[in-house]
């Protein structure tokens, strides 16, 4: 989508972090932006700040892991702006936990916010983008953890799902005039480590206490340090704008993890080499 000015974007998880960075970049490019988030106070603060820059933004509160609330937020967007051109499925939580600490509520929360909400976002807003015939774009926030898996497996499973969804739909939706990109950030300076602040009641027990010491405590602290020194989310917002304008399939924020992805590809290739050796006819 080359022409953004005057068009409308719907961004989830837009009250803070990467989502706010994306909403800011799109609003600064002249788009009307509907910011959707579960956290009402942060949402009104974000709207207040953005409006100081004379942009056309609106907010809607929704827990995107509830399909009915997401649908109502989409309807509110059409009610306010008439059309929607860009969908950014960005809301996400750092849920899950290591093997041995899994709970159903942790899996349900992580998959509900990080994956089901993305599926529903596309199911609900995809047709709204298609029907006006002016073209559009869908960006979904996965992670580098959607391409290499280590650490919290539930989180990785949710993010691999977002990558699979985006890769799978790219060709299919291109035929309908909708571009599809997947955002795979590295460490970004946000509040992701404190995701439990938005834990809906029905997922009670999804977040266990972090032990005071030991390998899990050290790992959590390491991630907290990396995130607190991470990339500026406003810069990520600019990258996403560029990715939409140029229809990039993958939007990366940095090259730190490229060698890990290459190592994964090499391991996969080795699997093929084994089978080729067993059966030279392949
Ligand atoms: N920060 C990083 O290092 C990093 C790296 C890779 C991927 N990501 C992904 O980026 C996305 C944004 O996270 P962030 O880092 O900006 O964290 P953040 O916590 O700062 O922002 C996430 C936003 O999502 C909202 N949210 C959470 N649950 C919600 C729900 N049920 N319904 C609606 N909104 C909800 C939060 O209120 C918050 O505003 C997530 O999908 C995350 O997995 C982050």
PDB file of C-alpha atoms and ligand atoms in Angstrom:
ATOM      1  CA  UNK A   1       0.000   0.000   0.000  1.00  0.00           C
ATOM      2  CA  UNK A   2       1.782   3.087  -1.198  1.00  0.00           C
ATOM      3  CA  UNK A   3      -0.803   5.721  -0.275  1.00  0.00           C
ATOM      4  CA  UNK A   4      -1.516   5.748   3.457  1.00  0.00           C
ATOM      5  CA  UNK A   5      -2.758   9.311   4.008  1.00  0.00           C
ATOM      6  CA  UNK A   6      -6.499   9.582   4.542  1.00  0.00           C
ATOM      7  CA  UNK A   7      -6.959   5.838   4.979  1.00  0.00           C
ATOM      8  CA  UNK A   8      -7.832   3.991   8.206  1.00  0.00           C
ATOM      9  CA  UNK A   9      -5.862   1.575  10.380  1.00  0.00           C
ATOM     10  CA  UNK A  10      -7.010  -0.632  13.258  1.00  0.00           C
ATOM     11  CA  UNK A  11      -4.199  -1.513  15.685  1.00  0.00           C
ATOM     12  CA  UNK A  12      -4.519  -3.914  18.623  1.00  0.00           C
ATOM     13  CA  UNK A  13      -2.355  -3.658  21.720  1.00  0.00           C
ATOM     14  CA  UNK A  14      -1.985  -0.001  20.726  1.00  0.00           C
ATOM     15  CA  UNK A  15      -1.938   1.604  24.171  1.00  0.00           C
ATOM     16  CA  UNK A  16       1.744   0.921  24.742  1.00  0.00           C
ATOM     17  CA  UNK A  17       4.982  -0.504  23.400  1.00  0.00           C
ATOM     18  CA  UNK A  18       5.217  -1.651  19.794  1.00  0.00           C
ATOM     19  CA  UNK A  19       1.500  -1.130  19.115  1.00  0.00           C
ATOM     20  CA  UNK A  20       1.717   2.506  20.189  1.00  0.00           C
ATOM     21  CA  UNK A  21       4.858   2.892  18.050  1.00  0.00           C
ATOM     22  CA  UNK A  22       2.961   1.541  15.029  1.00  0.00           C
ATOM     23  CA  UNK A  23      -0.152   3.641  15.728  1.00  0.00           C
ATOM     24  CA  UNK A  24       2.058   6.729  16.034  1.00  0.00           C
ATOM     25  CA  UNK A  25       3.910   6.072  12.771  1.00  0.00           C
ATOM     26  CA  UNK A  26       0.678   5.430  10.840  1.00  0.00           C
ATOM     27  CA  UNK A  27      -1.034   8.489  12.334  1.00  0.00           C
ATOM     28  CA  UNK A  28       2.014  10.625  11.477  1.00  0.00           C
ATOM     29  CA  UNK A  29       1.733   9.307   7.909  1.00  0.00           C
ATOM     30  CA  UNK A  30      -1.744  10.856   7.764  1.00  0.00           C
ATOM     31  CA  UNK A  31      -3.831   7.796   8.554  1.00  0.00           C
ATOM     32  CA  UNK A  32      -6.888   7.740  10.784  1.00  0.00           C
ATOM     33  CA  UNK A  33      -6.074   5.217  13.495  1.00  0.00           C
ATOM     34  CA  UNK A  34      -8.345   3.236  15.811  1.00  0.00           C
ATOM     35  CA  UNK A  35      -6.290   2.180  18.832  1.00  0.00           C
ATOM     36  CA  UNK A  36      -7.617  -0.973  20.480  1.00  0.00           C
ATOM     37  CA  UNK A  37      -6.401  -2.214  23.866  1.00  0.00           C
ATOM     38  CA  UNK A  38      -7.518  -3.975  27.022  1.00  0.00           C
ATOM     39  CA  UNK A  39      -5.837  -1.406  29.302  1.00  0.00           C
ATOM     40  CA  UNK A  40      -8.208   1.547  29.511  1.00  0.00           C
ATOM     41  CA  UNK A  41      -5.975   3.964  31.443  1.00  0.00           C
ATOM     42  CA  UNK A  42      -2.986   3.450  29.160  1.00  0.00           C
ATOM     43  CA  UNK A  43      -5.288   3.779  26.158  1.00  0.00           C
ATOM     44  CA  UNK A  44      -6.643   7.179  27.167  1.00  0.00           C
ATOM     45  CA  UNK A  45      -3.121   8.381  28.030  1.00  0.00           C
ATOM     46  CA  UNK A  46      -1.892   7.277  24.586  1.00  0.00           C
ATOM     47  CA  UNK A  47      -4.819   8.991  22.844  1.00  0.00           C
ATOM     48  CA  UNK A  48      -4.179  12.183  24.823  1.00  0.00           C
ATOM     49  CA  UNK A  49      -0.511  12.241  23.820  1.00  0.00           C
ATOM     50  CA  UNK A  50      -1.209  11.475  20.167  1.00  0.00           C
ATOM     51  CA  UNK A  51      -3.923  14.129  19.883  1.00  0.00           C
ATOM     52  CA  UNK A  52      -1.408  16.779  20.955  1.00  0.00           C
ATOM     53  CA  UNK A  53       0.154  16.189  17.530  1.00  0.00           C
ATOM     54  CA  UNK A  54      -3.136  16.944  15.708  1.00  0.00           C
ATOM     55  CA  UNK A  55      -3.647  13.437  14.379  1.00  0.00           C
ATOM     56  CA  UNK A  56      -7.029  11.754  13.863  1.00  0.00           C
ATOM     57  CA  UNK A  57      -7.104   8.899  16.380  1.00  0.00           C
ATOM     58  CA  UNK A  58      -9.819   7.132  18.333  1.00  0.00           C
ATOM     59  CA  UNK A  59      -9.747   4.402  20.970  1.00  0.00           C
ATOM     60  CA  UNK A  60     -11.753   1.310  21.733  1.00  0.00           C
ATOM     61  CA  UNK A  61     -11.342  -0.991  24.730  1.00  0.00           C
ATOM     62  CA  UNK A  62     -11.427  -4.705  23.985  1.00  0.00           C
ATOM     63  CA  UNK A  63      -9.971  -7.935  25.271  1.00  0.00           C
ATOM     64  CA  UNK A  64      -8.969  -9.351  21.895  1.00  0.00           C
ATOM     65  CA  UNK A  65      -8.943 -12.893  23.283  1.00  0.00           C
ATOM     66  CA  UNK A  66     -12.750 -12.592  23.345  1.00  0.00           C
ATOM     67  CA  UNK A  67     -14.086 -12.799  19.802  1.00  0.00           C
ATOM     68  CA  UNK A  68     -17.240 -10.817  20.636  1.00  0.00           C
ATOM     69  CA  UNK A  69     -15.200  -7.897  21.997  1.00  0.00           C
ATOM     70  CA  UNK A  70     -12.925  -7.912  18.944  1.00  0.00           C
ATOM     71  CA  UNK A  71     -15.957  -7.914  16.641  1.00  0.00           C
ATOM     72  CA  UNK A  72     -17.474  -4.996  18.573  1.00  0.00           C
ATOM     73  CA  UNK A  73     -14.163  -3.097  18.257  1.00  0.00           C
ATOM     74  CA  UNK A  74     -14.169  -3.680  14.472  1.00  0.00           C
ATOM     75  CA  UNK A  75     -17.766  -2.417  14.294  1.00  0.00           C
ATOM     76  CA  UNK A  76     -16.797   0.666  16.327  1.00  0.00           C
ATOM     77  CA  UNK A  77     -14.034   1.348  13.779  1.00  0.00           C
ATOM     78  CA  UNK A  78     -16.464   1.209  10.859  1.00  0.00           C
ATOM     79  CA  UNK A  79     -18.926   3.312  12.889  1.00  0.00           C
ATOM     80  CA  UNK A  80     -16.295   5.989  13.479  1.00  0.00           C
ATOM     81  CA  UNK A  81     -14.346   5.978  10.200  1.00  0.00           C
ATOM     82  CA  UNK A  82     -16.595   4.214   7.653  1.00  0.00           C
ATOM     83  CA  UNK A  83     -13.849   1.966   6.257  1.00  0.00           C
ATOM     84  CA  UNK A  84     -10.733   0.132   7.368  1.00  0.00           C
ATOM     85  CA  UNK A  85      -7.656  -0.441   5.182  1.00  0.00           C
ATOM     86  CA  UNK A  86      -4.936  -1.657   7.527  1.00  0.00           C
ATOM     87  CA  UNK A  87      -5.218  -4.241  10.274  1.00  0.00           C
ATOM     88  CA  UNK A  88      -2.361  -4.570  12.754  1.00  0.00           C
ATOM     89  CA  UNK A  89      -2.743  -7.650  14.956  1.00  0.00           C
ATOM     90  CA  UNK A  90      -0.208  -6.679  17.570  1.00  0.00           C
ATOM     91  CA  UNK A  91      -1.620  -7.324  21.064  1.00  0.00           C
ATOM     92  CA  UNK A  92       0.429  -9.996  22.760  1.00  0.00           C
ATOM     93  CA  UNK A  93       1.555 -11.314  26.110  1.00  0.00           C
ATOM     94  CA  UNK A  94       4.732 -12.925  27.329  1.00  0.00           C
ATOM     95  CA  UNK A  95       2.903 -15.896  28.754  1.00  0.00           C
ATOM     96  CA  UNK A  96       3.676 -19.565  29.064  1.00  0.00           C
ATOM     97  CA  UNK A  97       6.580 -20.764  31.089  1.00  0.00           C
ATOM     98  CA  UNK A  98       9.113 -23.601  30.967  1.00  0.00           C
ATOM     99  CA  UNK A  99       8.308 -27.318  30.903  1.00  0.00           C
ATOM    100  CA  UNK A 100       7.322 -28.381  34.388  1.00  0.00           C
ATOM    101  CA  UNK A 101       5.516 -25.104  34.991  1.00  0.00           C
ATOM    102  CA  UNK A 102       2.823 -25.461  32.319  1.00  0.00           C
ATOM    103  CA  UNK A 103      -0.807 -24.866  33.232  1.00  0.00           C
ATOM    104  CA  UNK A 104      -3.891 -24.944  31.016  1.00  0.00           C
ATOM    105  CA  UNK A 105      -4.649 -21.343  31.918  1.00  0.00           C
ATOM    106  CA  UNK A 106      -1.138 -20.238  30.850  1.00  0.00           C
ATOM    107  CA  UNK A 107      -1.514 -22.033  27.494  1.00  0.00           C
ATOM    108  CA  UNK A 108      -5.049 -20.655  27.005  1.00  0.00           C
ATOM    109  CA  UNK A 109      -4.037 -17.078  27.826  1.00  0.00           C
ATOM    110  CA  UNK A 110      -0.943 -17.193  25.608  1.00  0.00           C
ATOM    111  CA  UNK A 111      -2.672 -18.857  22.656  1.00  0.00           C
ATOM    112  CA  UNK A 112      -5.830 -16.777  23.173  1.00  0.00           C
ATOM    113  CA  UNK A 113      -4.148 -13.358  23.001  1.00  0.00           C
ATOM    114  CA  UNK A 114      -1.172 -14.174  20.763  1.00  0.00           C
ATOM    115  CA  UNK A 115      -2.760 -16.497  18.217  1.00  0.00           C
ATOM    116  CA  UNK A 116      -6.579 -16.805  18.349  1.00  0.00           C
ATOM    117  CA  UNK A 117      -6.960 -13.011  18.407  1.00  0.00           C
ATOM    118  CA  UNK A 118      -4.828 -12.813  15.237  1.00  0.00           C
ATOM    119  CA  UNK A 119      -6.929 -15.495  13.533  1.00  0.00           C
ATOM    120  CA  UNK A 120     -10.150 -13.711  14.556  1.00  0.00           C
ATOM    121  CA  UNK A 121      -8.739 -10.303  13.615  1.00  0.00           C
ATOM    122  CA  UNK A 122      -8.163 -11.539  10.066  1.00  0.00           C
ATOM    123  CA  UNK A 123     -11.485 -13.390   9.955  1.00  0.00           C
ATOM    124  CA  UNK A 124     -13.442 -10.318  11.133  1.00  0.00           C
ATOM    125  CA  UNK A 125     -11.543  -7.423   9.544  1.00  0.00           C
ATOM    126  CA  UNK A 126     -10.282  -9.159   6.371  1.00  0.00           C
ATOM    127  CA  UNK A 127     -13.714  -8.959   4.670  1.00  0.00           C
ATOM    128  CA  UNK A 128     -14.127  -5.321   5.790  1.00  0.00           C
ATOM    129  CA  UNK A 129     -10.816  -4.500   4.095  1.00  0.00           C
ATOM    130  CA  UNK A 130     -11.706  -6.434   0.956  1.00  0.00           C
ATOM    131  CA  UNK A 131     -15.202  -5.071   0.460  1.00  0.00           C
ATOM    132  CA  UNK A 132     -14.343  -1.422  -0.341  1.00  0.00           C
ATOM    133  CA  UNK A 133     -12.009  -2.455  -3.178  1.00  0.00           C
ATOM    134  CA  UNK A 134      -9.376   0.164  -2.313  1.00  0.00           C
ATOM    135  CA  UNK A 135      -6.835  -2.444  -1.205  1.00  0.00           C
ATOM    136  CA  UNK A 136      -5.288  -2.921   2.174  1.00  0.00           C
ATOM    137  CA  UNK A 137      -2.690  -4.585   4.308  1.00  0.00           C
ATOM    138  CA  UNK A 138      -2.514  -6.896   7.325  1.00  0.00           C
ATOM    139  CA  UNK A 139       0.474  -6.871   9.669  1.00  0.00           C
ATOM    140  CA  UNK A 140       0.623  -9.366  12.518  1.00  0.00           C
ATOM    141  CA  UNK A 141       3.207  -9.156  15.271  1.00  0.00           C
ATOM    142  CA  UNK A 142       4.939 -12.489  15.775  1.00  0.00           C
ATOM    143  CA  UNK A 143       8.495 -12.416  17.107  1.00  0.00           C
ATOM    144  CA  UNK A 144      11.913 -13.789  16.341  1.00  0.00           C
ATOM    145  CA  UNK A 145      10.502 -16.484  18.669  1.00  0.00           C
ATOM    146  CA  UNK A 146       8.167 -17.319  15.766  1.00  0.00           C
ATOM    147  CA  UNK A 147      11.191 -18.514  13.790  1.00  0.00           C
ATOM    148  CA  UNK A 148      13.448 -20.010  16.460  1.00  0.00           C
ATOM    149  CA  UNK A 149      12.113 -21.835  19.480  1.00  0.00           C
ATOM    150  CA  UNK A 150      13.715 -21.769  22.905  1.00  0.00           C
ATOM    151  CA  UNK A 151      12.618 -20.547  26.313  1.00  0.00           C
ATOM    152  CA  UNK A 152       8.870 -20.363  26.828  1.00  0.00           C
ATOM    153  CA  UNK A 153       7.450 -23.023  24.511  1.00  0.00           C
ATOM    154  CA  UNK A 154       3.814 -21.829  24.722  1.00  0.00           C
ATOM    155  CA  UNK A 155       4.956 -18.355  23.625  1.00  0.00           C
ATOM    156  CA  UNK A 156       6.966 -19.855  20.757  1.00  0.00           C
ATOM    157  CA  UNK A 157       4.054 -22.051  19.657  1.00  0.00           C
ATOM    158  CA  UNK A 158       1.784 -18.993  19.541  1.00  0.00           C
ATOM    159  CA  UNK A 159       4.322 -17.000  17.524  1.00  0.00           C
ATOM    160  CA  UNK A 160       5.122 -19.841  15.076  1.00  0.00           C
ATOM    161  CA  UNK A 161       1.352 -19.919  14.527  1.00  0.00           C
ATOM    162  CA  UNK A 162       1.332 -16.223  13.607  1.00  0.00           C
ATOM    163  CA  UNK A 163       4.196 -16.761  11.151  1.00  0.00           C
ATOM    164  CA  UNK A 164       2.420 -19.769   9.583  1.00  0.00           C
ATOM    165  CA  UNK A 165      -0.813 -17.835   9.306  1.00  0.00           C
ATOM    166  CA  UNK A 166       0.895 -14.865   7.645  1.00  0.00           C
ATOM    167  CA  UNK A 167       2.998 -16.951   5.247  1.00  0.00           C
ATOM    168  CA  UNK A 168      -0.046 -19.048   4.323  1.00  0.00           C
ATOM    169  CA  UNK A 169      -2.355 -16.110   3.718  1.00  0.00           C
ATOM    170  CA  UNK A 170       0.086 -13.921   1.809  1.00  0.00           C
ATOM    171  CA  UNK A 171      -0.549 -15.509  -1.600  1.00  0.00           C
ATOM    172  CA  UNK A 172      -4.240 -16.059  -0.963  1.00  0.00           C
ATOM    173  CA  UNK A 173      -4.964 -12.481   0.085  1.00  0.00           C
ATOM    174  CA  UNK A 174      -2.745 -10.894  -2.604  1.00  0.00           C
ATOM    175  CA  UNK A 175      -5.400 -12.076  -5.076  1.00  0.00           C
ATOM    176  CA  UNK A 176      -7.926 -10.045  -3.068  1.00  0.00           C
ATOM    177  CA  UNK A 177      -5.836  -6.871  -3.022  1.00  0.00           C
ATOM    178  CA  UNK A 178      -4.597  -7.295   0.554  1.00  0.00           C
ATOM    179  CA  UNK A 179      -0.884  -7.418   1.421  1.00  0.00           C
ATOM    180  CA  UNK A 180       0.263  -9.549   4.345  1.00  0.00           C
ATOM    181  CA  UNK A 181       3.376  -8.982   6.463  1.00  0.00           C
ATOM    182  CA  UNK A 182       4.636 -10.591   9.630  1.00  0.00           C
ATOM    183  CA  UNK A 183       6.589  -8.498  12.124  1.00  0.00           C
ATOM    184  CA  UNK A 184       9.337 -10.476  13.877  1.00  0.00           C
ATOM    185  CA  UNK A 185      10.933  -8.168  16.457  1.00  0.00           C
ATOM    186  CA  UNK A 186      14.039  -8.887  18.489  1.00  0.00           C
ATOM    187  CA  UNK A 187      14.299  -7.198  21.896  1.00  0.00           C
ATOM    188  CA  UNK A 188      12.187  -4.032  22.010  1.00  0.00           C
ATOM    189  CA  UNK A 189      11.981  -1.614  24.954  1.00  0.00           C
ATOM    190  CA  UNK A 190       8.381  -2.240  26.116  1.00  0.00           C
ATOM    191  CA  UNK A 191       6.398  -3.573  29.073  1.00  0.00           C
ATOM    192  CA  UNK A 192       6.149  -7.118  27.691  1.00  0.00           C
ATOM    193  CA  UNK A 193       7.820  -8.569  30.795  1.00  0.00           C
ATOM    194  CA  UNK A 194       4.960  -7.175  32.863  1.00  0.00           C
ATOM    195  CA  UNK A 195       2.245  -8.703  30.668  1.00  0.00           C
ATOM    196  CA  UNK A 196       0.485 -10.101  33.738  1.00  0.00           C
ATOM    197  CA  UNK A 197      -0.809  -6.580  34.416  1.00  0.00           C
ATOM    198  CA  UNK A 198      -3.462  -7.395  31.774  1.00  0.00           C
ATOM    199  CA  UNK A 199      -4.310 -10.925  32.816  1.00  0.00           C
ATOM    200  CA  UNK A 200      -8.081 -11.396  32.398  1.00  0.00           C
ATOM    201  CA  UNK A 201      -9.737 -12.999  35.422  1.00  0.00           C
ATOM    202  CA  UNK A 202     -10.799 -16.089  33.508  1.00  0.00           C
ATOM    203  CA  UNK A 203      -7.124 -17.040  33.051  1.00  0.00           C
ATOM    204  CA  UNK A 204      -6.437 -16.938  36.791  1.00  0.00           C
ATOM    205  CA  UNK A 205      -3.351 -18.980  37.691  1.00  0.00           C
ATOM    206  CA  UNK A 206      -1.729 -18.392  34.278  1.00  0.00           C
ATOM    207  CA  UNK A 207       1.217 -16.551  35.795  1.00  0.00           C
ATOM    208  CA  UNK A 208       3.264 -18.352  38.431  1.00  0.00           C
ATOM    209  CA  UNK A 209       5.594 -16.602  40.849  1.00  0.00           C
ATOM    210  CA  UNK A 210       9.179 -16.300  39.596  1.00  0.00           C
ATOM    211  CA  UNK A 211      11.560 -18.013  42.043  1.00  0.00           C
ATOM    212  CA  UNK A 212      13.864 -15.643  43.936  1.00  0.00           C
ATOM    213  CA  UNK A 213      16.998 -17.403  42.669  1.00  0.00           C
ATOM    214  CA  UNK A 214      18.136 -20.219  40.390  1.00  0.00           C
ATOM    215  CA  UNK A 215      18.184 -20.692  36.609  1.00  0.00           C
ATOM    216  CA  UNK A 216      14.582 -19.531  35.976  1.00  0.00           C
ATOM    217  CA  UNK A 217      15.082 -16.359  38.040  1.00  0.00           C
ATOM    218  CA  UNK A 218      18.325 -15.666  36.152  1.00  0.00           C
ATOM    219  CA  UNK A 219      16.689 -16.223  32.788  1.00  0.00           C
ATOM    220  CA  UNK A 220      13.800 -13.880  33.599  1.00  0.00           C
ATOM    221  CA  UNK A 221      16.253 -11.215  34.798  1.00  0.00           C
ATOM    222  CA  UNK A 222      18.347 -11.633  31.626  1.00  0.00           C
ATOM    223  CA  UNK A 223      15.286 -11.089  29.443  1.00  0.00           C
ATOM    224  CA  UNK A 224      14.164  -8.148  31.580  1.00  0.00           C
ATOM    225  CA  UNK A 225      17.606  -6.547  31.103  1.00  0.00           C
ATOM    226  CA  UNK A 226      17.611  -7.150  27.345  1.00  0.00           C
ATOM    227  CA  UNK A 227      14.099  -5.719  26.957  1.00  0.00           C
ATOM    228  CA  UNK A 228      14.900  -2.658  29.091  1.00  0.00           C
ATOM    229  CA  UNK A 229      17.886  -1.943  26.822  1.00  0.00           C
ATOM    230  CA  UNK A 230      15.976  -2.908  23.689  1.00  0.00           C
ATOM    231  CA  UNK A 231      15.152  -1.078  20.468  1.00  0.00           C
ATOM    232  CA  UNK A 232      12.882   1.989  20.578  1.00  0.00           C
ATOM    233  CA  UNK A 233       9.265   0.979  19.752  1.00  0.00           C
ATOM    234  CA  UNK A 234       8.788   4.196  17.734  1.00  0.00           C
ATOM    235  CA  UNK A 235      11.558   3.011  15.405  1.00  0.00           C
ATOM    236  CA  UNK A 236       9.715  -0.319  15.049  1.00  0.00           C
ATOM    237  CA  UNK A 237       6.603   1.673  14.126  1.00  0.00           C
ATOM    238  CA  UNK A 238       8.530   3.395  11.325  1.00  0.00           C
ATOM    239  CA  UNK A 239       9.799   0.029  10.072  1.00  0.00           C
ATOM    240  CA  UNK A 240       6.231  -1.292   9.987  1.00  0.00           C
ATOM    241  CA  UNK A 241       5.070   1.744   7.994  1.00  0.00           C
ATOM    242  CA  UNK A 242       7.914   1.123   5.526  1.00  0.00           C
ATOM    243  CA  UNK A 243       7.036  -2.587   5.421  1.00  0.00           C
ATOM    244  CA  UNK A 244       3.414  -1.806   4.558  1.00  0.00           C
ATOM    245  CA  UNK A 245       4.382   0.744   1.888  1.00  0.00           C
ATOM    246  CA  UNK A 246       6.756  -1.743   0.250  1.00  0.00           C
ATOM    247  CA  UNK A 247       4.792  -4.941   0.944  1.00  0.00           C
ATOM    248  CA  UNK A 248       7.612  -6.700   2.807  1.00  0.00           C
ATOM    249  CA  UNK A 249       6.666 -10.298   3.714  1.00  0.00           C
ATOM    250  CA  UNK A 250       8.904 -10.228   6.809  1.00  0.00           C
ATOM    251  CA  UNK A 251       9.580  -7.133   8.891  1.00  0.00           C
ATOM    252  CA  UNK A 252      12.631  -7.595  11.120  1.00  0.00           C
ATOM    253  CA  UNK A 253      13.903  -5.023  13.585  1.00  0.00           C
ATOM    254  CA  UNK A 254      17.579  -6.052  13.609  1.00  0.00           C
ATOM    255  CA  UNK A 255      19.882  -8.874  12.510  1.00  0.00           C
ATOM    256  CA  UNK A 256      20.904 -10.163  15.958  1.00  0.00           C
ATOM    257  CA  UNK A 257      19.188 -13.530  15.627  1.00  0.00           C
ATOM    258  CA  UNK A 258      19.916 -14.242  11.953  1.00  0.00           C
ATOM    259  CA  UNK A 259      22.682 -16.780  12.818  1.00  0.00           C
ATOM    260  CA  UNK A 260      20.222 -18.724  15.030  1.00  0.00           C
ATOM    261  CA  UNK A 261      17.736 -18.904  12.184  1.00  0.00           C
ATOM    262  CA  UNK A 262      20.503 -20.053   9.828  1.00  0.00           C
ATOM    263  CA  UNK A 263      21.421 -22.745  12.383  1.00  0.00           C
ATOM    264  CA  UNK A 264      17.793 -23.906  12.424  1.00  0.00           C
ATOM    265  CA  UNK A 265      17.734 -24.103   8.613  1.00  0.00           C
ATOM    266  CA  UNK A 266      21.035 -26.036   8.713  1.00  0.00           C
ATOM    267  CA  UNK A 267      19.529 -28.557  11.180  1.00  0.00           C
ATOM    268  CA  UNK A 268      16.497 -28.976   8.918  1.00  0.00           C
ATOM    269  CA  UNK A 269      18.778 -29.450   5.905  1.00  0.00           C
ATOM    270  CA  UNK A 270      20.705 -32.103   7.830  1.00  0.00           C
ATOM    271  CA  UNK A 271      17.434 -33.997   8.267  1.00  0.00           C
ATOM    272  CA  UNK A 272      16.998 -34.031   4.489  1.00  0.00           C
ATOM    273  CA  UNK A 273      20.652 -35.078   4.023  1.00  0.00           C
ATOM    274  CA  UNK A 274      20.074 -38.111   6.299  1.00  0.00           C
ATOM    275  CA  UNK A 275      17.062 -39.231   4.325  1.00  0.00           C
ATOM    276  CA  UNK A 276      18.831 -38.660   0.992  1.00  0.00           C
ATOM    277  CA  UNK A 277      21.738 -40.855   2.174  1.00  0.00           C
ATOM    278  CA  UNK A 278      19.308 -43.603   3.201  1.00  0.00           C
ATOM    279  CA  UNK A 279      17.586 -43.482  -0.152  1.00  0.00           C
ATOM    280  CA  UNK A 280      19.866 -42.062  -2.869  1.00  0.00           C
ATOM    281  CA  UNK A 281      16.932 -42.019  -5.317  1.00  0.00           C
ATOM    282  CA  UNK A 282      15.524 -38.936  -3.530  1.00  0.00           C
TER     283      UNK A 282
HETATM  284  N1  LIG B   1       9.100  -6.325  23.434  1.00  0.00           N
HETATM  285  C1  LIG B   1       9.727  -7.276  22.785  1.00  0.00           C
HETATM  286  O1  LIG B   1      10.942  -7.470  22.975  1.00  0.00           O
HETATM  287  C2  LIG B   1       8.976  -8.131  21.790  1.00  0.00           C
HETATM  288  C3  LIG B   1       9.727  -8.997  20.973  1.00  0.00           C
HETATM  289  C4  LIG B   1       9.068  -9.791  20.045  1.00  0.00           C
HETATM  290  C5  LIG B   1       7.690  -9.707  19.920  1.00  0.00           C
HETATM  291  N2  LIG B   1       6.974  -8.868  20.729  1.00  0.00           N
HETATM  292  C6  LIG B   1       5.514  -8.819  20.536  1.00  0.00           C
HETATM  293  O2  LIG B   1       5.124  -7.472  20.336  1.00  0.00           O
HETATM  294  C7  LIG B   1       3.739  -7.323  20.636  1.00  0.00           C
HETATM  295  C8  LIG B   1       3.536  -6.088  21.477  1.00  0.00           C
HETATM  296  O3  LIG B   1       4.116  -6.284  22.761  1.00  0.00           O
HETATM  297  P1  LIG B   1       5.006  -5.173  23.465  1.00  0.00           P
HETATM  298  O4  LIG B   1       6.372  -5.681  23.528  1.00  0.00           O
HETATM  299  O5  LIG B   1       4.762  -3.845  22.878  1.00  0.00           O
HETATM  300  O6  LIG B   1       4.439  -5.274  24.969  1.00  0.00           O
HETATM  301  P2  LIG B   1       3.557  -4.264  25.825  1.00  0.00           P
HETATM  302  O7  LIG B   1       3.140  -5.052  27.015  1.00  0.00           O
HETATM  303  O8  LIG B   1       4.280  -3.001  26.035  1.00  0.00           O
HETATM  304  O9  LIG B   1       2.310  -3.988  24.878  1.00  0.00           O
HETATM  305  C9  LIG B   1       1.328  -4.958  24.634  1.00  0.00           C
HETATM  306  C10 LIG B   1      -0.033  -4.286  24.535  1.00  0.00           C
HETATM  307  O10 LIG B   1      -1.034  -5.301  24.322  1.00  0.00           O
HETATM  308  C11 LIG B   1      -2.119  -5.048  25.199  1.00  0.00           C
HETATM  309  N3  LIG B   1      -2.843  -6.281  25.505  1.00  0.00           N
HETATM  310  C12 LIG B   1      -2.430  -7.329  26.275  1.00  0.00           C
HETATM  311  N4  LIG B   1      -3.407  -8.251  26.369  1.00  0.00           N
HETATM  312  C13 LIG B   1      -4.451  -7.791  25.627  1.00  0.00           C
HETATM  313  C14 LIG B   1      -5.746  -8.299  25.343  1.00  0.00           C
HETATM  314  N5  LIG B   1      -6.179  -9.471  25.852  1.00  0.00           N
HETATM  315  N6  LIG B   1      -6.556  -7.579  24.546  1.00  0.00           N
HETATM  316  C15 LIG B   1      -6.159  -6.381  24.036  1.00  0.00           C
HETATM  317  N7  LIG B   1      -4.934  -5.848  24.290  1.00  0.00           N
HETATM  318  C16 LIG B   1      -4.099  -6.548  25.083  1.00  0.00           C
HETATM  319  C17 LIG B   1      -1.480  -4.435  26.432  1.00  0.00           C
HETATM  320  O11 LIG B   1      -2.393  -3.718  27.231  1.00  0.00           O
HETATM  321  C18 LIG B   1      -0.391  -3.564  25.826  1.00  0.00           C
HETATM  322  O12 LIG B   1      -0.841  -2.256  25.552  1.00  0.00           O
HETATM  323  C19 LIG B   1       3.330  -8.635  21.307  1.00  0.00           C
HETATM  324  O13 LIG B   1       2.638  -9.431  20.375  1.00  0.00           O
HETATM  325  C20 LIG B   1       4.654  -9.265  21.695  1.00  0.00           C
HETATM  326  O14 LIG B   1       4.569 -10.659  21.792  1.00  0.00           O
HETATM  327  C21 LIG B   1       7.595  -8.089  21.655  1.00  0.00           C
END
